[in-house]
XYZ file of C-alpha atoms in Angstrom:
98
model
C 26.993 -4.982 5.924
C 23.538 -6.154 6.560
C 22.595 -7.831 9.942
C 21.605 -10.909 8.310
C 20.866 -13.148 11.492
C 18.512 -10.038 13.060
C 16.967 -9.816 9.741
C 16.280 -13.819 9.324
C 14.764 -13.729 12.940
C 12.784 -10.701 12.265
C 11.167 -12.413 9.452
C 10.677 -15.532 11.422
C 8.819 -13.935 13.984
C 6.624 -11.338 11.524
C 5.987 -13.669 8.355
C 7.618 -10.827 6.418
C 9.251 -11.447 3.284
C 12.821 -9.661 2.887
C 11.696 -6.750 0.668
C 8.747 -5.736 3.192
C 11.320 -5.658 5.898
C 14.033 -3.512 3.996
C 11.220 -0.976 3.414
C 9.738 -0.493 6.781
C 10.645 2.903 8.010
C 10.540 3.972 11.989
C 7.222 5.698 11.175
C 5.540 2.506 10.174
C 5.634 1.762 14.144
C 3.734 2.368 16.818
C 5.612 2.077 20.037
C 2.500 2.325 22.322
C 0.773 -0.645 20.743
C 3.757 -2.082 19.237
C 1.995 -2.539 15.870
C 3.761 -2.496 12.337
C 2.272 -1.320 9.254
C 3.408 -2.963 6.566
C 2.577 -1.044 3.043
C 1.843 -2.761 -0.142
C 1.925 -6.184 1.521
C 1.886 -8.844 -1.137
C -1.070 -10.323 -2.101
C -2.308 -11.540 -5.473
C -6.238 -10.491 -5.052
C -5.432 -6.961 -3.551
C -3.708 -4.319 -4.608
C -2.248 -2.083 -2.478
C -2.431 -3.940 0.558
C -1.354 -2.507 3.616
C -1.247 -4.199 6.691
C -1.184 -3.615 10.679
C 0.858 -6.568 12.687
C 1.177 -6.989 16.107
C 5.306 -7.177 17.353
C 5.510 -10.074 19.786
C 7.387 -13.587 20.234
C 4.957 -16.165 19.361
C 7.369 -17.839 16.874
C 10.599 -18.059 20.009
C 12.046 -15.204 18.263
C 10.844 -11.327 20.063
C 9.958 -8.982 16.789
C 9.826 -6.362 19.429
C 12.853 -6.800 21.196
C 14.323 -6.788 17.258
C 13.095 -3.754 17.370
C 14.578 -2.290 20.063
C 17.938 -3.548 19.383
C 17.798 -1.483 16.021
C 16.460 1.510 17.761
C 19.683 2.204 19.576
C 21.612 2.325 16.176
C 21.369 5.686 14.201
C 20.766 6.439 10.910
C 19.405 9.152 8.470
C 17.088 6.681 6.652
C 13.504 6.262 8.097
C 13.886 2.810 7.183
C 14.380 -0.054 10.259
C 16.500 -2.371 8.030
C 18.395 0.183 5.871
C 19.540 -2.198 3.120
C 18.845 -3.244 -0.083
C 16.350 -6.460 0.113
C 18.467 -7.822 -3.199
C 21.569 -7.493 -1.300
C 20.224 -8.943 2.128
C 19.176 -12.089 -0.188
C 22.324 -12.467 -1.456
C 24.638 -12.193 1.919
C 21.499 -14.692 2.862
C 22.846 -17.064 -0.194
C 26.513 -16.706 0.498
C 25.904 -17.192 3.888
C 24.436 -20.741 3.503
C 26.990 -21.917 1.128
C 29.964 -20.859 3.340
């Protein structure tokens, strides 16, 4: 099951969409500078828009701390949140309904 609460906090901290969050890989994370590369960020005026963002606690949620929690988990997938973004959205809506 997807850790919806972690994904929500990470989304608030980084202003990323759920599809972007579920695509981010460990290879996109720079540990030394605490920067994250978002590949193909949605932008109507640009195609193939890659963007680097800092991971810090400007919103009350610490994006870097969430990444560190995720790093402790081992999986064969390179993605930080190895879940289907549609499944995450469904889990979120079900949680709201409850």
